[in-house]
Amino acid sequence: NAGVTQTPKFQVLKTGQSMTLQCAQDMNHNSMYWYRQDPGMGLRLIYYSASEGTTDKGEVPNGYNVSRLNKREFSLRLESAAPSQTSVYFCASSWGAQETQYFGPGTRLLVL
Amino acid sequence: AQSVSQHNHHVILSEAASLELGCNYSYGGTVNLFWYVQYPGQHLQLLLKYFSGDPLVKGIKGFEAEFIKSKFSFNLRKPSVQWSDTAEYFCAVKPNQAGTALIFGKGTTLSVSS
């Protein structure tokens, strides 16, 4: 039981490049989330998917898109990376919107 | 807008000292409450949670938290900290309302010296 997995672990991009962060969970959870963590800011929700087939914006969605590919997988795409998107990105999942969220190991992204 | 406040940005303690980290939230309705811990270089792990019932909840590694509804608070405590408790601690609140998300505080860094 791997829990929540994320790829890649670390990525360096140049401004304007695009990339997709992958997240998968094997706990049969319905809800999945993408957060970014910045020093002194805590975790801020980018997008979430309450159930397969639905996605909603969180607190800081600008510059990102998401795809809930199936129940297991939830990807985050940066179409044109900017230095302000340098951050650590965490994926999480939960049974339902009210339940405990379980976090992946994170992706550290540096945009030059 | 709902918010979560963690009053201490950085706490420095010696081993065996007692710990209390404050957390207050702004939401008048029913909430689910969480404390997560992030050890250096690792991902967030659940320390404890409160959904209903006894307002004093016990978590892993000797941590406990008390929900005081009248004060909108969910403070984290540990009677005697260890060096291995050095980490960042996040309080999070989930309003029991459709369409709302889990809201995190900005975190408290705990440094424990041996």
XYZ file of N, CA and C in Angstrom, chain A residues 16-67:
156
model
N 8.322 29.987 -18.763
C 7.615 29.745 -20.009
C 7.469 28.275 -20.374
N 8.265 27.425 -19.750
C 8.132 25.998 -20.028
C 6.879 25.448 -19.352
N 6.436 24.311 -19.865
C 5.269 23.667 -19.278
C 5.664 22.333 -18.672
N 4.866 21.879 -17.729
C 5.088 20.548 -17.170
C 3.837 20.079 -16.443
N 3.764 18.780 -16.232
C 2.655 18.170 -15.508
C 3.185 17.415 -14.310
N 2.608 17.699 -13.164
C 2.922 16.964 -11.939
C 1.878 15.856 -11.791
N 2.388 14.670 -11.515
C 1.501 13.513 -11.430
C 1.264 13.126 -9.974
N 0.064 12.663 -9.709
C -0.302 12.180 -8.375
C -1.199 10.971 -8.519
N -0.935 9.958 -7.713
C -1.780 8.773 -7.709
C -1.964 8.290 -6.278
N -3.144 7.743 -5.998
C -3.408 7.162 -4.673
C -4.029 5.787 -4.840
N -3.653 4.894 -3.907
C -4.152 3.519 -3.997
C -5.044 3.176 -2.814
N -5.683 4.180 -2.226
C -6.528 3.978 -1.056
C -8.018 4.015 -1.401
N -8.330 4.074 -2.678
C -9.709 4.122 -3.154
C -10.453 5.369 -2.645
N -9.693 6.438 -2.451
C -10.293 7.683 -1.976
C -11.071 8.370 -3.085
N -12.115 9.079 -2.681
C -12.929 9.799 -3.651
C -12.370 11.184 -3.975
N -11.815 11.837 -2.966
C -11.415 13.244 -3.122
C -9.902 13.366 -3.220
N -9.461 14.281 -4.068
C -8.021 14.530 -4.223
C -7.775 16.032 -4.305
N -6.554 16.433 -3.928
C -6.246 17.850 -3.758
C -4.821 18.149 -4.217
N -4.622 19.379 -4.661
C -3.278 19.902 -4.910
C -3.070 21.156 -4.077
N -1.951 21.171 -3.330
C -1.555 22.313 -2.523
C -0.167 22.777 -2.956
N 0.108 24.031 -2.641
C 1.482 24.498 -2.708
C 1.883 25.006 -1.324
N 3.159 24.765 -0.998
C 3.677 25.171 0.306
C 4.821 26.149 0.103
N 4.670 27.325 0.645
C 5.696 28.357 0.560
C 6.064 28.794 1.968
N 7.322 29.163 2.187
C 7.759 29.533 3.546
C 6.882 30.633 4.154
N 6.429 30.389 5.376
C 5.627 31.378 6.084
C 4.197 31.505 5.601
N 3.813 30.698 4.616
C 2.453 30.805 4.051
C 1.605 29.579 4.368
N 2.185 28.561 4.947
C 1.432 27.338 5.176
C 1.139 26.631 3.862
N 0.069 25.872 3.835
C -0.357 25.200 2.606
C -1.560 25.921 2.037
N -1.510 26.156 0.756
C -2.626 26.819 0.089
C -3.174 25.907 -1.006
N -4.480 25.784 -1.040
C -5.132 24.872 -1.963
C -5.164 25.477 -3.361
N -4.713 24.697 -4.335
C -4.708 25.157 -5.718
C -6.004 24.715 -6.405
N -6.224 23.422 -6.438
C -7.419 22.819 -7.012
C -7.758 21.584 -6.193
N -9.009 21.173 -6.268
C -9.379 19.905 -5.683
C -10.435 19.222 -6.552
N -10.574 17.931 -6.298
C -11.548 17.116 -7.007
C -12.326 16.338 -5.952
N -13.557 16.730 -5.720
C -14.360 16.090 -4.674
C -14.685 14.646 -5.032
N -14.806 14.384 -6.312
C -15.073 13.018 -6.770
C -14.635 12.924 -8.225
N -14.544 11.684 -8.690
C -14.124 11.473 -10.072
C -15.060 12.236 -11.001
N -14.458 12.986 -11.938
C -15.262 13.724 -12.895
C -15.536 15.158 -12.528
N -15.125 15.565 -11.310
C -15.347 16.956 -10.900
C -14.032 17.578 -10.439
N -13.868 18.867 -10.755
C -12.734 19.621 -10.233
C -13.210 21.022 -9.875
N -12.583 21.606 -8.871
C -12.953 22.953 -8.436
C -11.716 23.734 -8.061
N -11.810 25.042 -8.227
C -10.691 25.914 -7.879
C -10.585 26.061 -6.378
N -9.341 26.174 -5.924
C -9.079 26.485 -4.538
C -8.728 27.935 -4.359
N -7.803 28.179 -3.434
C -7.447 29.552 -3.079
C -6.549 30.216 -4.121
N -5.663 29.433 -4.748
C -4.661 30.019 -5.664
C -4.591 29.262 -6.991
N -5.649 29.273 -7.803
C -5.677 28.455 -9.017
C -4.990 29.071 -10.245
N -4.709 30.373 -10.207
C -4.211 31.030 -11.415
C -2.870 30.457 -11.865
N -2.788 30.132 -13.164
C -1.559 29.593 -13.731
C -1.499 28.072 -13.720
N -2.546 27.452 -13.228
C -2.583 25.991 -13.123
C -3.853 25.432 -13.770
N -3.735 24.181 -14.211
C -4.896 23.407 -14.621
C -4.774 22.015 -14.041
N -5.893 21.342 -13.896
C -5.866 19.990 -13.339
C -6.698 19.059 -14.199
N -6.393 17.768 -14.049
C -7.184 16.722 -14.690
C -7.352 15.582 -13.704
